[in-house]
Amino acid sequence: MTSRPGSRSARWTSRPCRRSRPRRRSTGCSSSSKEADNRGVVTQLEVLGDAPYAPGVPGGHVPHVVAWNLTRRCNLECAHCYISAGPNETATDELTTAECLRIAGEILEVNPAPMFILSGGEPLLREDLPVIASYASTRGATVVVGTNGTLLTDERIAALRDAGVTGVAVSIDS
């Protein structure tokens, strides 16, 4: 992998708002691809700024961080949830374990060492979460789970650790 010729740096900027915090703004190239399968599951890859250039990869860019909402199911009903997850959602439209492993494998073919952020909804509602995490971590990915934390138990923590999860991000606004 090399830097893409002619790419520019991304930089941090602030914009005034009630809770002002730095935002990353790309000053370089931008590309986006979107595809839908026969169930309407949409996959999108958007690359901004100085992403490494990889000849032969569609768009020429390698994803370093993959934030994957594995489910829309959740045990809470947070008003601020950006995917409207909640207890009324069902698993009928979720990808199967085999489909998740296939997609993870495709990502790992492009970049053998990305960071996978497995989130949702509440990813701990997926019984196959350790299987998906283990598949990615044993193939070189850094795996982090984004959760509301209410379903974390000593047993669940041990299972995630054994599956190669190296970090857990707990939302404190849930």
PDB file of C-alpha atoms in Angstrom:
ATOM      1  CA  MET A   1       0.000   0.000   0.000  1.00  0.00           C
ATOM      2  CA  THR A   2       1.180   3.469  -0.789  1.00  0.00           C
ATOM      3  CA  SER A   3      -0.180   6.972  -0.372  1.00  0.00           C
ATOM      4  CA  ARG A   4      -2.406   7.950  -3.233  1.00  0.00           C
ATOM      5  CA  PRO A   5      -0.638  10.363  -5.556  1.00  0.00           C
ATOM      6  CA  GLY A   6      -1.928  13.911  -5.177  1.00  0.00           C
ATOM      7  CA  SER A   7      -3.997  13.229  -2.060  1.00  0.00           C
ATOM      8  CA  ARG A   8      -4.288  15.996   0.513  1.00  0.00           C
ATOM      9  CA  SER A   9      -4.400  15.907   4.269  1.00  0.00           C
ATOM     10  CA  ALA A  10      -7.551  15.831   6.306  1.00  0.00           C
ATOM     11  CA  ARG A  11      -7.639  18.405   9.053  1.00  0.00           C
ATOM     12  CA  TRP A  12      -9.547  19.077  12.240  1.00  0.00           C
ATOM     13  CA  THR A  13     -11.888  22.031  12.266  1.00  0.00           C
ATOM     14  CA  SER A  14     -14.326  23.380  14.814  1.00  0.00           C
ATOM     15  CA  ARG A  15     -17.711  24.711  14.040  1.00  0.00           C
ATOM     16  CA  PRO A  16     -19.843  26.556  16.558  1.00  0.00           C
ATOM     17  CA  CYS A  17     -22.764  24.687  18.027  1.00  0.00           C
ATOM     18  CA  ARG A  18     -24.203  24.104  21.464  1.00  0.00           C
ATOM     19  CA  ARG A  19     -21.598  21.448  22.204  1.00  0.00           C
ATOM     20  CA  SER A  20     -18.672  22.490  20.068  1.00  0.00           C
ATOM     21  CA  ARG A  21     -16.200  19.710  19.348  1.00  0.00           C
ATOM     22  CA  PRO A  22     -13.645  19.185  16.604  1.00  0.00           C
ATOM     23  CA  ARG A  23     -14.904  17.681  13.373  1.00  0.00           C
ATOM     24  CA  ARG A  24     -12.752  16.046  10.756  1.00  0.00           C
ATOM     25  CA  ARG A  25     -13.034  17.618   7.354  1.00  0.00           C
ATOM     26  CA  SER A  26     -11.478  16.138   4.297  1.00  0.00           C
ATOM     27  CA  THR A  27      -9.583  18.447   2.042  1.00  0.00           C
ATOM     28  CA  GLY A  28      -8.625  15.650  -0.304  1.00  0.00           C
ATOM     29  CA  CYS A  29     -10.391  13.207  -2.544  1.00  0.00           C
ATOM     30  CA  SER A  30     -13.656  11.516  -1.685  1.00  0.00           C
ATOM     31  CA  SER A  31     -15.261   8.409  -3.080  1.00  0.00           C
ATOM     32  CA  SER A  32     -18.349   6.463  -2.181  1.00  0.00           C
ATOM     33  CA  SER A  33     -19.850   3.214  -3.378  1.00  0.00           C
ATOM     34  CA  LYS A  34     -23.210   1.761  -2.449  1.00  0.00           C
ATOM     35  CA  GLU A  35     -24.704  -1.625  -3.284  1.00  0.00           C
ATOM     36  CA  ALA A  36     -27.894  -3.399  -2.225  1.00  0.00           C
ATOM     37  CA  ASP A  37     -28.497  -7.128  -2.152  1.00  0.00           C
ATOM     38  CA  ASN A  38     -31.798  -8.853  -2.904  1.00  0.00           C
ATOM     39  CA  ARG A  39     -33.042  -8.314   0.678  1.00  0.00           C
ATOM     40  CA  GLY A  40     -32.338  -4.597   0.519  1.00  0.00           C
ATOM     41  CA  VAL A  41     -29.273  -4.799   2.755  1.00  0.00           C
ATOM     42  CA  VAL A  42     -27.180  -1.822   1.736  1.00  0.00           C
ATOM     43  CA  THR A  43     -23.437  -1.762   2.018  1.00  0.00           C
ATOM     44  CA  GLN A  44     -21.608   1.495   1.616  1.00  0.00           C
ATOM     45  CA  LEU A  45     -17.954   2.351   1.694  1.00  0.00           C
ATOM     46  CA  GLU A  46     -17.027   5.998   1.885  1.00  0.00           C
ATOM     47  CA  VAL A  47     -13.438   7.101   1.844  1.00  0.00           C
ATOM     48  CA  LEU A  48     -12.216  10.587   2.662  1.00  0.00           C
ATOM     49  CA  GLY A  49      -8.858  12.266   2.584  1.00  0.00           C
ATOM     50  CA  ASP A  50      -5.594  10.356   2.890  1.00  0.00           C
ATOM     51  CA  ALA A  51      -6.778   6.761   2.888  1.00  0.00           C
ATOM     52  CA  PRO A  52      -4.020   4.429   1.674  1.00  0.00           C
ATOM     53  CA  TYR A  53      -4.129   3.688  -2.008  1.00  0.00           C
ATOM     54  CA  ALA A  54      -4.342   0.061  -3.070  1.00  0.00           C
ATOM     55  CA  PRO A  55      -4.200  -0.631  -6.809  1.00  0.00           C
ATOM     56  CA  GLY A  56      -6.741  -3.252  -7.861  1.00  0.00           C
ATOM     57  CA  VAL A  57      -9.182  -2.493  -5.033  1.00  0.00           C
ATOM     58  CA  PRO A  58     -12.472  -0.885  -6.154  1.00  0.00           C
ATOM     59  CA  GLY A  59     -12.054   2.840  -5.567  1.00  0.00           C
ATOM     60  CA  GLY A  60      -8.390   2.234  -4.785  1.00  0.00           C
ATOM     61  CA  HIS A  61      -8.798   2.726  -1.028  1.00  0.00           C
ATOM     62  CA  VAL A  62      -8.466   0.345   1.901  1.00  0.00           C
ATOM     63  CA  PRO A  63     -10.877   0.625   4.860  1.00  0.00           C
ATOM     64  CA  HIS A  64      -9.003   0.898   8.169  1.00  0.00           C
ATOM     65  CA  VAL A  65     -12.016   1.193  10.469  1.00  0.00           C
ATOM     66  CA  VAL A  66     -15.152  -0.813   9.795  1.00  0.00           C
ATOM     67  CA  ALA A  67     -18.124   0.231  11.946  1.00  0.00           C
ATOM     68  CA  TRP A  68     -20.657  -2.554  11.532  1.00  0.00           C
ATOM     69  CA  ASN A  69     -24.193  -2.349  12.937  1.00  0.00           C
ATOM     70  CA  LEU A  70     -24.869  -6.067  13.269  1.00  0.00           C
ATOM     71  CA  THR A  71     -28.470  -5.657  14.419  1.00  0.00           C
ATOM     72  CA  ARG A  72     -31.294  -3.178  14.881  1.00  0.00           C
ATOM     73  CA  ARG A  73     -32.513  -5.072  17.915  1.00  0.00           C
ATOM     74  CA  CYS A  74     -31.906  -3.419  21.278  1.00  0.00           C
ATOM     75  CA  ASN A  75     -33.089  -3.892  24.837  1.00  0.00           C
ATOM     76  CA  LEU A  76     -33.483  -0.102  25.237  1.00  0.00           C
ATOM     77  CA  GLU A  77     -35.453   2.567  23.378  1.00  0.00           C
ATOM     78  CA  CYS A  78     -33.138   5.576  23.379  1.00  0.00           C
ATOM     79  CA  ALA A  79     -34.736   8.650  21.819  1.00  0.00           C
ATOM     80  CA  HIS A  80     -31.407   9.644  20.257  1.00  0.00           C
ATOM     81  CA  CYS A  81     -30.762   6.295  18.512  1.00  0.00           C
ATOM     82  CA  TYR A  82     -29.704   7.038  14.941  1.00  0.00           C
ATOM     83  CA  ILE A  83     -30.913   3.682  13.592  1.00  0.00           C
ATOM     84  CA  SER A  84     -34.153   3.573  15.622  1.00  0.00           C
ATOM     85  CA  ALA A  85     -33.135   0.321  17.278  1.00  0.00           C
ATOM     86  CA  GLY A  86     -35.380  -1.096  19.946  1.00  0.00           C
ATOM     87  CA  PRO A  87     -37.103  -4.096  21.472  1.00  0.00           C
ATOM     88  CA  ASN A  88     -39.765  -4.131  18.747  1.00  0.00           C
ATOM     89  CA  GLU A  89     -37.205  -4.920  16.053  1.00  0.00           C
ATOM     90  CA  THR A  90     -36.866  -8.542  14.969  1.00  0.00           C
ATOM     91  CA  ALA A  91     -33.932 -10.558  13.718  1.00  0.00           C
ATOM     92  CA  THR A  92     -35.693 -11.599  10.509  1.00  0.00           C
ATOM     93  CA  ASP A  93     -33.781  -9.159   8.289  1.00  0.00           C
ATOM     94  CA  GLU A  94     -30.409  -9.614   9.976  1.00  0.00           C
ATOM     95  CA  LEU A  95     -27.547 -11.212   8.155  1.00  0.00           C
ATOM     96  CA  THR A  96     -26.970 -14.821   9.114  1.00  0.00           C
ATOM     97  CA  THR A  97     -23.769 -15.888  10.823  1.00  0.00           C
ATOM     98  CA  ALA A  98     -22.515 -17.331   7.528  1.00  0.00           C
ATOM     99  CA  GLU A  99     -23.271 -14.066   5.695  1.00  0.00           C
ATOM    100  CA  CYS A 100     -21.455 -12.049   8.389  1.00  0.00           C
ATOM    101  CA  LEU A 101     -18.415 -14.309   8.146  1.00  0.00           C
ATOM    102  CA  ARG A 102     -18.412 -14.048   4.345  1.00  0.00           C
ATOM    103  CA  ILE A 103     -18.538 -10.242   4.478  1.00  0.00           C
ATOM    104  CA  ALA A 104     -15.863 -10.104   7.182  1.00  0.00           C
ATOM    105  CA  GLY A 105     -13.710 -12.360   5.013  1.00  0.00           C
ATOM    106  CA  GLU A 106     -14.144 -10.059   2.017  1.00  0.00           C
ATOM    107  CA  ILE A 107     -13.107  -7.045   4.099  1.00  0.00           C
ATOM    108  CA  LEU A 108     -10.104  -8.931   5.473  1.00  0.00           C
ATOM    109  CA  GLU A 109      -9.001  -9.835   1.933  1.00  0.00           C
ATOM    110  CA  VAL A 110      -8.743  -6.120   1.160  1.00  0.00           C
ATOM    111  CA  ASN A 111      -7.122  -5.161   4.477  1.00  0.00           C
ATOM    112  CA  PRO A 112      -5.884  -7.981   6.705  1.00  0.00           C
ATOM    113  CA  ALA A 113      -5.599  -5.723   9.780  1.00  0.00           C
ATOM    114  CA  PRO A 114      -8.540  -3.312  10.093  1.00  0.00           C
ATOM    115  CA  MET A 115     -10.357  -2.301  13.250  1.00  0.00           C
ATOM    116  CA  PHE A 116     -13.831  -3.821  13.379  1.00  0.00           C
ATOM    117  CA  ILE A 117     -16.304  -1.959  15.595  1.00  0.00           C
ATOM    118  CA  LEU A 118     -19.204  -4.359  16.089  1.00  0.00           C
ATOM    119  CA  SER A 119     -22.231  -2.383  17.171  1.00  0.00           C
ATOM    120  CA  GLY A 120     -25.930  -2.072  16.576  1.00  0.00           C
ATOM    121  CA  GLY A 121     -28.630  -1.785  18.082  1.00  0.00           C
ATOM    122  CA  GLU A 122     -27.279  -3.901  20.870  1.00  0.00           C
ATOM    123  CA  PRO A 123     -24.757  -6.401  19.458  1.00  0.00           C
ATOM    124  CA  LEU A 124     -24.845  -8.481  22.656  1.00  0.00           C
ATOM    125  CA  LEU A 125     -28.338  -9.609  21.608  1.00  0.00           C
ATOM    126  CA  ARG A 126     -26.696 -11.616  18.816  1.00  0.00           C
ATOM    127  CA  GLU A 127     -25.795 -15.028  20.178  1.00  0.00           C
ATOM    128  CA  ASP A 128     -23.220 -15.413  17.392  1.00  0.00           C
ATOM    129  CA  LEU A 129     -21.291 -12.264  18.366  1.00  0.00           C
ATOM    130  CA  PRO A 130     -18.336 -14.273  19.758  1.00  0.00           C
ATOM    131  CA  VAL A 131     -18.210 -16.319  16.527  1.00  0.00           C
ATOM    132  CA  ILE A 132     -18.089 -13.187  14.352  1.00  0.00           C
ATOM    133  CA  ALA A 133     -15.552 -11.512  16.648  1.00  0.00           C
ATOM    134  CA  SER A 134     -13.349 -14.610  16.760  1.00  0.00           C
ATOM    135  CA  TYR A 135     -13.420 -14.995  12.979  1.00  0.00           C
ATOM    136  CA  ALA A 136     -12.202 -11.424  12.502  1.00  0.00           C
ATOM    137  CA  SER A 137      -9.683 -11.363  15.357  1.00  0.00           C
ATOM    138  CA  THR A 138      -7.992 -14.651  14.425  1.00  0.00           C
ATOM    139  CA  ARG A 139      -7.451 -13.242  10.939  1.00  0.00           C
ATOM    140  CA  GLY A 140      -5.715 -10.089  12.159  1.00  0.00           C
ATOM    141  CA  ALA A 141      -8.481  -7.574  12.840  1.00  0.00           C
ATOM    142  CA  THR A 142      -8.656  -5.519  16.005  1.00  0.00           C
ATOM    143  CA  VAL A 143     -12.178  -6.127  17.301  1.00  0.00           C
ATOM    144  CA  VAL A 144     -14.079  -3.681  19.504  1.00  0.00           C
ATOM    145  CA  VAL A 145     -17.703  -4.008  20.634  1.00  0.00           C
ATOM    146  CA  GLY A 146     -19.944  -0.940  20.989  1.00  0.00           C
ATOM    147  CA  THR A 147     -22.672  -1.645  23.542  1.00  0.00           C
ATOM    148  CA  ASN A 148     -25.043   0.042  25.967  1.00  0.00           C
ATOM    149  CA  GLY A 149     -23.442  -2.165  28.625  1.00  0.00           C
ATOM    150  CA  THR A 150     -26.647  -3.385  30.253  1.00  0.00           C
ATOM    151  CA  LEU A 151     -26.138  -6.974  29.086  1.00  0.00           C
ATOM    152  CA  LEU A 152     -22.489  -7.268  30.106  1.00  0.00           C
ATOM    153  CA  THR A 153     -21.944 -10.010  32.646  1.00  0.00           C
ATOM    154  CA  ASP A 154     -18.761 -11.697  33.822  1.00  0.00           C
ATOM    155  CA  GLU A 155     -19.579 -14.639  31.538  1.00  0.00           C
ATOM    156  CA  ARG A 156     -20.234 -12.399  28.528  1.00  0.00           C
ATOM    157  CA  ILE A 157     -17.027 -10.451  29.138  1.00  0.00           C
ATOM    158  CA  ALA A 158     -15.039 -13.708  29.341  1.00  0.00           C
ATOM    159  CA  ALA A 159     -16.621 -14.985  26.103  1.00  0.00           C
ATOM    160  CA  LEU A 160     -15.784 -11.750  24.284  1.00  0.00           C
ATOM    161  CA  ARG A 161     -12.223 -11.767  25.612  1.00  0.00           C
ATOM    162  CA  ASP A 162     -11.828 -15.412  24.537  1.00  0.00           C
ATOM    163  CA  ALA A 163     -13.134 -14.436  21.082  1.00  0.00           C
ATOM    164  CA  GLY A 164     -10.349 -11.875  20.728  1.00  0.00           C
ATOM    165  CA  VAL A 165     -12.288  -8.705  21.499  1.00  0.00           C
ATOM    166  CA  THR A 166      -9.710  -6.165  22.653  1.00  0.00           C
ATOM    167  CA  GLY A 167     -12.004  -3.302  23.617  1.00  0.00           C
ATOM    168  CA  VAL A 168     -15.540  -2.508  24.649  1.00  0.00           C
ATOM    169  CA  ALA A 169     -17.046   0.952  24.172  1.00  0.00           C
ATOM    170  CA  VAL A 170     -19.979   1.548  26.505  1.00  0.00           C
ATOM    171  CA  SER A 171     -22.440   4.283  25.607  1.00  0.00           C
ATOM    172  CA  ILE A 172     -23.057   6.349  28.722  1.00  0.00           C
ATOM    173  CA  ASP A 173     -26.033   8.173  27.228  1.00  0.00           C
ATOM    174  CA  SER A 174     -28.162   5.028  26.882  1.00  0.00           C
TER     175      SER A 174
END
